[in-house]
GROMACS .gro file of C-alpha atoms in nm:
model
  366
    1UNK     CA    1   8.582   1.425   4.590
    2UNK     CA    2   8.625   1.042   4.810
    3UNK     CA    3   8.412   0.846   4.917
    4UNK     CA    4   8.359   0.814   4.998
    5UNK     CA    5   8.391   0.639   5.220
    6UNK     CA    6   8.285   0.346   5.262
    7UNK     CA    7   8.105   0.184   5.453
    8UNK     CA    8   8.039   0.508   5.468
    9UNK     CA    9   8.240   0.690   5.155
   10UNK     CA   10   8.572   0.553   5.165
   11UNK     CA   11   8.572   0.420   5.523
   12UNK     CA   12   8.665   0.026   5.537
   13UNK     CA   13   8.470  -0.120   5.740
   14UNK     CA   14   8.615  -0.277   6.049
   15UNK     CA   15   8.589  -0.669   6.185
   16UNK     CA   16   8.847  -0.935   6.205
   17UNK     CA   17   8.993  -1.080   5.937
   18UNK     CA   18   8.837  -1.456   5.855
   19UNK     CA   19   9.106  -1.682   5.802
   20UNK     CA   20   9.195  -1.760   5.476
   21UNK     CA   21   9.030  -2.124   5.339
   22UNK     CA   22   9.262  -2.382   5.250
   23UNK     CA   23   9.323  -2.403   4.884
   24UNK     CA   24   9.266  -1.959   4.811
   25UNK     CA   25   9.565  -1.820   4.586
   26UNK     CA   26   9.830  -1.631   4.812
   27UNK     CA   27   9.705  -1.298   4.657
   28UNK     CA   28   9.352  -1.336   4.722
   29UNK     CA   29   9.214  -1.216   5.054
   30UNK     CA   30   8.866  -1.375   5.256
   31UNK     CA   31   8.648  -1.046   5.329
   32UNK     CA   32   8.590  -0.946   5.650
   33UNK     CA   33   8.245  -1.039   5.801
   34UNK     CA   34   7.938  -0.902   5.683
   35UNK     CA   35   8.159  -0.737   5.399
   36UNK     CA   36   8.083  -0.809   5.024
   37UNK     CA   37   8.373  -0.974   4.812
   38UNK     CA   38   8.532  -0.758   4.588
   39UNK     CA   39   8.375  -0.396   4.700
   40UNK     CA   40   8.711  -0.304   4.838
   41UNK     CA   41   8.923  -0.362   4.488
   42UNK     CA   42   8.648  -0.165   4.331
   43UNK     CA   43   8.670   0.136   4.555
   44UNK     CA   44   9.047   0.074   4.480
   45UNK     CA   45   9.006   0.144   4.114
   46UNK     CA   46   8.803   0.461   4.213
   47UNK     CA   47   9.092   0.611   4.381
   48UNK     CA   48   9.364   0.551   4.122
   49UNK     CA   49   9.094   0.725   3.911
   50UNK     CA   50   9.088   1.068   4.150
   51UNK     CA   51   9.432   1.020   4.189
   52UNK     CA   52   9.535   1.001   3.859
   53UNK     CA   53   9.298   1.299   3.747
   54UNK     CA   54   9.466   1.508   4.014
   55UNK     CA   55   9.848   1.451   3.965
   56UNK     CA   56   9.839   1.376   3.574
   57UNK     CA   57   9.515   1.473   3.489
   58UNK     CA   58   9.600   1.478   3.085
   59UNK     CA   59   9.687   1.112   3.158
   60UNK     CA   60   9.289   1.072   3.266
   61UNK     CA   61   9.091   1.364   3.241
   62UNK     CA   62   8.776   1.222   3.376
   63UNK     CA   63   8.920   1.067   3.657
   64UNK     CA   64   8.673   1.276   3.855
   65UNK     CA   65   8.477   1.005   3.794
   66UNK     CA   66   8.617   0.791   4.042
   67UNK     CA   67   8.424   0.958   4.303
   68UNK     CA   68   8.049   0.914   4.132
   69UNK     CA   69   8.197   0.525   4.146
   70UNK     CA   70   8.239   0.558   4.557
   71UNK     CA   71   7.868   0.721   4.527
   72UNK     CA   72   7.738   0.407   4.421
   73UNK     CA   73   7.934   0.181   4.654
   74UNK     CA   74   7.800   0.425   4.955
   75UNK     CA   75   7.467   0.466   4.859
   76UNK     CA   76   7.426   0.043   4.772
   77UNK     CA   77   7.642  -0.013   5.141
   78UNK     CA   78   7.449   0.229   5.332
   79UNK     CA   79   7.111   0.075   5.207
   80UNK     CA   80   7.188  -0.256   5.266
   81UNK     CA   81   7.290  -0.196   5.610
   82UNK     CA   82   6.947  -0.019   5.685
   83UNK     CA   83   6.776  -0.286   5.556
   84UNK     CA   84   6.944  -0.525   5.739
   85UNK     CA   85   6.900  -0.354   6.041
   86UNK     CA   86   6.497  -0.306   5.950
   87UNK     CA   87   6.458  -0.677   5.884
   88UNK     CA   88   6.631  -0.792   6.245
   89UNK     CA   89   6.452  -0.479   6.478
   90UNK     CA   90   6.205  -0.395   6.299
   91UNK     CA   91   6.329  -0.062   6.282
   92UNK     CA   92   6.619   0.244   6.250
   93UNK     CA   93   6.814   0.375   6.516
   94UNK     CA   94   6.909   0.668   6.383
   95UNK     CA   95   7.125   0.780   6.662
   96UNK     CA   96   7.299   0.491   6.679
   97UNK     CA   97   7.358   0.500   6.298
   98UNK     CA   98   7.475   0.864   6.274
   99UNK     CA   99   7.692   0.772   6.613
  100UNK     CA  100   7.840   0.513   6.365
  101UNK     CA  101   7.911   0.720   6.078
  102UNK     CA  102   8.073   1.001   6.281
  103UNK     CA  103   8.311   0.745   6.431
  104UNK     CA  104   8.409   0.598   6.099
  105UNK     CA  105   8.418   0.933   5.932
  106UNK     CA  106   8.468   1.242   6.181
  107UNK     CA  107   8.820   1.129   6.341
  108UNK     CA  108   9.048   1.123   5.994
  109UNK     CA  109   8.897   1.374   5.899
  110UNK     CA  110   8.964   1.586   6.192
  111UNK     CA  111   9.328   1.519   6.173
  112UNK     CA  112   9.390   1.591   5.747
  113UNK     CA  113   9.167   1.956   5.870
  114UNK     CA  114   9.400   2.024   6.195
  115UNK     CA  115   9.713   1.943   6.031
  116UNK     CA  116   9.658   2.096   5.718
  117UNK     CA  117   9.512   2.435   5.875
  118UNK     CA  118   9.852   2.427   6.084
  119UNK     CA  119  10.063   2.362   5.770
  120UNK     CA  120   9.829   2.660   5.571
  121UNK     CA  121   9.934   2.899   5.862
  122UNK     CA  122  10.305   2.818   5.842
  123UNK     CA  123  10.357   2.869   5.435
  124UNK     CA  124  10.073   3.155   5.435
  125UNK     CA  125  10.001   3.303   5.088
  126UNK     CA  126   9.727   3.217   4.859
  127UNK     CA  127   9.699   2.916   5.098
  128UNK     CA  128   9.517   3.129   5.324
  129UNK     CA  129   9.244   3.286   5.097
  130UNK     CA  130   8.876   3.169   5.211
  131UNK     CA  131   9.070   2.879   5.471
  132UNK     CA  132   8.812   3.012   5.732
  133UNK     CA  133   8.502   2.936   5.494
  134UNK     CA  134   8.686   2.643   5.381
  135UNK     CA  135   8.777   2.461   5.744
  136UNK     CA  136   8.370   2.547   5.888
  137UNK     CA  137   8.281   2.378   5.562
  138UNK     CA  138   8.524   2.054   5.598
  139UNK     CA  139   8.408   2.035   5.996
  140UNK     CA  140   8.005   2.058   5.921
  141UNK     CA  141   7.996   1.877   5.621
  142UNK     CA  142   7.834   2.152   5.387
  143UNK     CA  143   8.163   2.206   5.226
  144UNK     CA  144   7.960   2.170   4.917
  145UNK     CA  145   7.703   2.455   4.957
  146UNK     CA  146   7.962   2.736   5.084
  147UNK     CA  147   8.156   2.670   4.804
  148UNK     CA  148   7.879   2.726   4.616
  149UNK     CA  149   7.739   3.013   4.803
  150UNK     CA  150   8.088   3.188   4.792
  151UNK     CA  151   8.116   3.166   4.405
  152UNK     CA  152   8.405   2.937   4.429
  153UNK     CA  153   8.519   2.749   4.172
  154UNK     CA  154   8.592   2.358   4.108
  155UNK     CA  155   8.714   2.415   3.759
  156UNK     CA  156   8.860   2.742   3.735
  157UNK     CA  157   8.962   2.829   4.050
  158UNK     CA  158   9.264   3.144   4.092
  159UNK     CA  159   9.404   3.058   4.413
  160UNK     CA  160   9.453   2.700   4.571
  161UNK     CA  161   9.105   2.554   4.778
  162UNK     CA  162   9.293   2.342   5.077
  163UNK     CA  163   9.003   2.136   5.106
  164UNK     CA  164   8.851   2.105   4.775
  165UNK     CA  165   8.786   1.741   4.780
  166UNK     CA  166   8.571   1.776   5.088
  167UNK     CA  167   8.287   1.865   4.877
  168UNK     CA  168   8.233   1.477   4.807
  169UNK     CA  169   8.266   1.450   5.194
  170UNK     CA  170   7.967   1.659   5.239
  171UNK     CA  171   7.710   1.548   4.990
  172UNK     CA  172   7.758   1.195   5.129
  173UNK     CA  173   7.725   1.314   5.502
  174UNK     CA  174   7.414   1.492   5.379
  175UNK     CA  175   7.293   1.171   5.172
  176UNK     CA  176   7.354   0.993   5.595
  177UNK     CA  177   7.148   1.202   5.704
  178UNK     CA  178   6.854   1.245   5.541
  179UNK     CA  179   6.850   0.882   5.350
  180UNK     CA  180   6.744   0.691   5.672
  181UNK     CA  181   6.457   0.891   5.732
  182UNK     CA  182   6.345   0.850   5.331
  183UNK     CA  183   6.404   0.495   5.327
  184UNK     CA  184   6.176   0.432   5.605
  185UNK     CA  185   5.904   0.652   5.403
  186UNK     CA  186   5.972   0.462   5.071
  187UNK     CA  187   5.933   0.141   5.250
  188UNK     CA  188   5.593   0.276   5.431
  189UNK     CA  189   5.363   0.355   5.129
  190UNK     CA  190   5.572   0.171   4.814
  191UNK     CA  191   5.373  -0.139   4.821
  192UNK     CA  192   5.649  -0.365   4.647
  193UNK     CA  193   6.040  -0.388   4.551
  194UNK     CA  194   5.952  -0.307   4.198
  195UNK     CA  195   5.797  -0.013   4.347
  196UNK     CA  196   6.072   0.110   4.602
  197UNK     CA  197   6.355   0.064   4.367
  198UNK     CA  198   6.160   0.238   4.048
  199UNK     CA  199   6.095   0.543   4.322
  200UNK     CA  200   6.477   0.571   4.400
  201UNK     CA  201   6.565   0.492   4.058
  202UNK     CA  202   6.332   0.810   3.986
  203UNK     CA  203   6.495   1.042   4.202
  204UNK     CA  204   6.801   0.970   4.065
  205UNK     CA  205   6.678   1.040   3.683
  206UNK     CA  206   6.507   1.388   3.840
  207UNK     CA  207   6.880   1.421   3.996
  208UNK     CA  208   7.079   1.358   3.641
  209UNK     CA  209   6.768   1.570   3.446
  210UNK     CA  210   6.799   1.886   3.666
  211UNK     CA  211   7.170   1.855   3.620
  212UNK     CA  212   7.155   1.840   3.251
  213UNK     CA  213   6.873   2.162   3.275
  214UNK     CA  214   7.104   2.384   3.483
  215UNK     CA  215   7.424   2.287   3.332
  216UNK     CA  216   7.511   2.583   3.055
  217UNK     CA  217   7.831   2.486   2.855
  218UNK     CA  218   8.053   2.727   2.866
  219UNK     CA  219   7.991   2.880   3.147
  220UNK     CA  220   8.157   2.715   3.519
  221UNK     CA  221   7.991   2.370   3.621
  222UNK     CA  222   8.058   2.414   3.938
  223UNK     CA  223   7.703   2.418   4.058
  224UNK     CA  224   7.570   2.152   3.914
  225UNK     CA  225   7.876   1.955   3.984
  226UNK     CA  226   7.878   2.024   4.373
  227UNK     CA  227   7.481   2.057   4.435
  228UNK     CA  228   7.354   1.741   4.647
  229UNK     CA  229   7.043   1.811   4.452
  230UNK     CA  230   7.206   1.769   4.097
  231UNK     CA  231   7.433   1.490   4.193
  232UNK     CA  232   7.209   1.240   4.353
  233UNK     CA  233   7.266   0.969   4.090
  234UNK     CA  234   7.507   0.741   4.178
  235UNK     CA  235   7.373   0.750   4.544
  236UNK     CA  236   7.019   0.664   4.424
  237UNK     CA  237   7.187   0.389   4.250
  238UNK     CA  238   7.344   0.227   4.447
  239UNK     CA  239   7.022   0.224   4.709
  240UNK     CA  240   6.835   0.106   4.445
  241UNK     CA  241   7.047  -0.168   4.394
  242UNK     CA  242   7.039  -0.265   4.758
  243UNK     CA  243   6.669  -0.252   4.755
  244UNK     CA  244   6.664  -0.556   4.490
  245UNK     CA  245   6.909  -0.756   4.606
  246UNK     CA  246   6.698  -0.769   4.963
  247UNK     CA  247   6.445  -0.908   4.787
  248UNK     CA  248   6.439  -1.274   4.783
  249UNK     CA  249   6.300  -1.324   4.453
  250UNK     CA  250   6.571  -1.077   4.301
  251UNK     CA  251   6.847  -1.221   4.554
  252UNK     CA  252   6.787  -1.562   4.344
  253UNK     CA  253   6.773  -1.455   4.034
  254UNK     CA  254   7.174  -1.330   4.082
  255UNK     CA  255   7.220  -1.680   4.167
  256UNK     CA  256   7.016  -1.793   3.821
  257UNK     CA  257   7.211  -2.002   3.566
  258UNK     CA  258   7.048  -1.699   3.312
  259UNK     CA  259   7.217  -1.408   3.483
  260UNK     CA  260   7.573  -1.629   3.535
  261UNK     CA  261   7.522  -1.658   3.134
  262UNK     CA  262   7.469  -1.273   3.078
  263UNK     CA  263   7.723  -1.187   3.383
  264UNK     CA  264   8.016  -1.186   3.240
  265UNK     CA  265   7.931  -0.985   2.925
  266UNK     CA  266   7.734  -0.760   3.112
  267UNK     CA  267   8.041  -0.670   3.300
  268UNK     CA  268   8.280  -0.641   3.103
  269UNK     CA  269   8.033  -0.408   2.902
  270UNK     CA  270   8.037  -0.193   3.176
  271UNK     CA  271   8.359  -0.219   3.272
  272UNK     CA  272   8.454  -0.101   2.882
  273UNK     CA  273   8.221   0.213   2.915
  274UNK     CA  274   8.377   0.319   3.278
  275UNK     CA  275   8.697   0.315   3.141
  276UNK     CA  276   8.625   0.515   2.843
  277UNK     CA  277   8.495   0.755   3.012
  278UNK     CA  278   8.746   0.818   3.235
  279UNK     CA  279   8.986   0.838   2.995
  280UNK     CA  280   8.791   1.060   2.758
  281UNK     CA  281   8.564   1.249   2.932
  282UNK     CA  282   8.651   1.604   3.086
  283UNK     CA  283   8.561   1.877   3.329
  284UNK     CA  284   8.443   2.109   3.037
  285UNK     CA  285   8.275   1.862   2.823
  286UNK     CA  286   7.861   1.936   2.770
  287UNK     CA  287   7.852   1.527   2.779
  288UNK     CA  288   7.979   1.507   3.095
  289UNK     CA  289   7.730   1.677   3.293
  290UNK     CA  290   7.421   1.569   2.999
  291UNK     CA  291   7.467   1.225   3.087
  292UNK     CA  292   7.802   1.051   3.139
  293UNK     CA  293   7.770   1.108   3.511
  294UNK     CA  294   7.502   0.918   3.520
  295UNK     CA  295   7.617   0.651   3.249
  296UNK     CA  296   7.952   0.609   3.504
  297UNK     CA  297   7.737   0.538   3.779
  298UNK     CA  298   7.500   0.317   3.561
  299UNK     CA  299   7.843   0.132   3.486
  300UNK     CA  300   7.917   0.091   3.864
  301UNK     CA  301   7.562  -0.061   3.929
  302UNK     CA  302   7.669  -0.308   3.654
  303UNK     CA  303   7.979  -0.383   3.808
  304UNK     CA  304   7.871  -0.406   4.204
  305UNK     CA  305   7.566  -0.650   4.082
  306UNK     CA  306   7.838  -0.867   3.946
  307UNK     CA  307   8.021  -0.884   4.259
  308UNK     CA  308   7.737  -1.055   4.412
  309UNK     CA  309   7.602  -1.415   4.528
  310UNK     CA  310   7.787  -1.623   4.286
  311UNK     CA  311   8.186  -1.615   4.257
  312UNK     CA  312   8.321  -1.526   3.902
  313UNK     CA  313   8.659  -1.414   3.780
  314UNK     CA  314   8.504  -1.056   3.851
  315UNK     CA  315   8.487  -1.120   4.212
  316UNK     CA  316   8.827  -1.276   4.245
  317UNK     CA  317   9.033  -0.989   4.027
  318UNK     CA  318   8.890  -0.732   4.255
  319UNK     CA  319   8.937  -0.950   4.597
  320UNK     CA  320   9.356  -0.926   4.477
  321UNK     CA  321   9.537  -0.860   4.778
  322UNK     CA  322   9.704  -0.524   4.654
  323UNK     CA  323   9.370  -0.364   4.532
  324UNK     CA  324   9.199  -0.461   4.844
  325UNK     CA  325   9.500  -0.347   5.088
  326UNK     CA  326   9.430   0.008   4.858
  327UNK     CA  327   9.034  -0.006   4.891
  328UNK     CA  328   9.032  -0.006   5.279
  329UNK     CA  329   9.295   0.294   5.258
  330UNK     CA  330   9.085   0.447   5.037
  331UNK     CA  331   8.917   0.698   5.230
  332UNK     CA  332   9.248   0.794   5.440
  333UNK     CA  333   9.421   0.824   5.107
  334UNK     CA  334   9.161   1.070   4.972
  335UNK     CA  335   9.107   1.318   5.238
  336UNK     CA  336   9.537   1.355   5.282
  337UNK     CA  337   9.614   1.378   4.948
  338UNK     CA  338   9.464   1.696   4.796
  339UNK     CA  339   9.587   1.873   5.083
  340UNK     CA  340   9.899   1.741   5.048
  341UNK     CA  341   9.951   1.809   4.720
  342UNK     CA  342   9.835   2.178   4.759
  343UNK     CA  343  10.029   2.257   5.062
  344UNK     CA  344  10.353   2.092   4.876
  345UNK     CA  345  10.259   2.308   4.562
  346UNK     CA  346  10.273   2.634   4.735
  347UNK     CA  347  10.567   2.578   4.950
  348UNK     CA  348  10.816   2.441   4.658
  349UNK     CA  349  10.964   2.745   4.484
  350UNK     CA  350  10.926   2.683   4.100
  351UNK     CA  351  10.873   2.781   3.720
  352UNK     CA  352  10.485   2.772   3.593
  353UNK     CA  353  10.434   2.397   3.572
  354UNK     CA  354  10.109   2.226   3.459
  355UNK     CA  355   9.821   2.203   3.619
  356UNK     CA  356   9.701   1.941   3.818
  357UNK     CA  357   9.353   1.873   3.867
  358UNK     CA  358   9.094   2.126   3.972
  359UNK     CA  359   9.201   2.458   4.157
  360UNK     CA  360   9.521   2.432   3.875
  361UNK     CA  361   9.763   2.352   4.145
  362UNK     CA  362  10.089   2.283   4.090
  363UNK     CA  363  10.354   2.064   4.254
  364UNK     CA  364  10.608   2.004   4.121
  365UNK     CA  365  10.936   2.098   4.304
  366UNK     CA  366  11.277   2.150   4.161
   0.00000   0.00000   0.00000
């Protein structure tokens, strides 16, 4: 995994903090300018997902979900920015864009890889296997594809991957930069909204059915699981999400006395489905990779449309000061704590203790 980012994955965007209006519940908190109400609870129910699935993953053992959710916040954020920038120049600067993403993205990240490396060196062992491969993979954001290339494993792995999670890292950082430049081509020669969004919403269907063709149960998911290619969905949701809702005509209709009726339902629906499958899906399950990726980031569609225009009890839960003090941590709190948790694994002496998450790390120390 994380997100992501999020502005960019799980990167909080920065701006100062409105001041609260007169008559707001002590445990509600006024987003930031430009920011969307709510976004930052939801990204904080993403990470207790990851978080979960890697320290008591039989607690939720499709907590790996959590990071299709941040998908779908990025790839709806990201979008919306570019439009907005599009609508007020006319046009992308994608050097100033990609200058903005590295900012956001490439100092944390430089720290968890420097301090971790450092760590890695000082307890040695298994910590050590593949860390070169590993650290040019967490620096150039194709952590995904070496893995892949290597024959590493997600799943099944025999010795601890230090930077695991990264591989999230990268197919968002690849998503940045590419998406600008096939945004602006969507835009050019799709004639409407109904037409840009069913084009994205395409690609992400050709994403979720090459998935389900290369997928093989029984056999190590890895590749389908970390290919950019085969895990395009949530990403292509979230865009095409953005694309509607800067669209006047679609804009109003979230504001529509028909969708406040259907609202409500509609998330909680979603919200229902999420949650099941996070707490029933798994790594190894045929379903997972034949579908429920793609129904999780469905869900999150769902549940980011109801976050916007009109206020609704949706809105306000997820604005609650505690889940959005954990959203804007979000992406700090997933690049440290894989890392963290392997590193402490392998330098606690200890009896065979459970697995925890993908690479079957333990951590426990007695």
């Amino acid at each position: 995994m994380q997100g992501a980012s999020t502005e960019a994955l799980l990167a909080a965007p920065t701006g100062t903090r409105r001041p609260r209006r007169r008559g707001r519940g002590p445990r509600d908190v006024d987003p930031r300018p430009g920011q969307i109400p709510g976004l930052d609870g939801l990204r904080a129910l993403a990470i207790i997902a990851v978080l979960a699935f890697h320290f008591v993953p039989a607690a939720l053992p499709g907590g790996f979900l959590g990071v299709d959710v941040f998908f779908v916040v990025s790839g709806f954020l990201i979008t919306t920015l570019l439009l907005r920038e599009i609508d007020a120049r006319g046009r992308v600067d994608l050097l100033s864009f990609w200058r903005r993403r590295a900012r956001r993205l490439v100092p944390p990240l430089l720290a968890v890889v420097v301090v971790s490396v450092v760590a890695a060196r000082l307890v040695g062992g298994d910590l050590l296997v593949g860390i070169v491969r590993q650290t040019a993979g967490a620096l150039t954001f194709t952590s995904n594809w070496l893995e892949i290339a290597a024959g590493a494993s997600y799943f099944q792995s025999t010795s601890p991957i230090l930077f695991v999670n990264f591989w999230s890292l990268a197919v968002e950082e690849q998503f940045y930069l590419l998406w600008p430049l096939t945004l602006v081509v969507v835009l050019a020669f799709a004639p409407s909204t109904r037409a840009r969004v069913g084009a994205v919403a395409a690609a992400g269907l050709a994403s979720t059915l090459l998935m389900a063709a290369l997928f093989t149960p029984g056999s190590d998911a890895t590749r389908v699981y970390y290919g950019t290619d085969t895990h395009l969905v949530g990403l292509m949701g979230g865009a095409a999400l953005a694309l509607a809702w800067a669209d006047p005509t679609h804009r109003a209709g979230l504001r529509s006395r028909s969708w406040r009726r259907v609202r409500g339902p509609a998330v909680l629906a979603a919200l229902l489905t999420l949650a099941a499958l996070v707490r029933w899906s798994s790594e190894d399950s045929a379903l997972t990779f034949r579908g429920g990726i793609a129904l999780a980031s469905l869900a999150t569609v769902v549940l980011i449309a109801g976050l916007l225009e009109a206020p609704s009890p949706w809105r306000r839960a997820m604005s609650l000061r505690p889940l959005v003090w954990l959203g804007r941590r979000s992406y700090g709190i997933y690049l440290w704590h894989w890392p963290v948790l392997v590193i402490a694994g392998a330098s606690c002496p200890m009896p065979p203790a459970p697995s925890v998450g993908p690479a079957s790390s333990s951590v426990r120390c007695s």
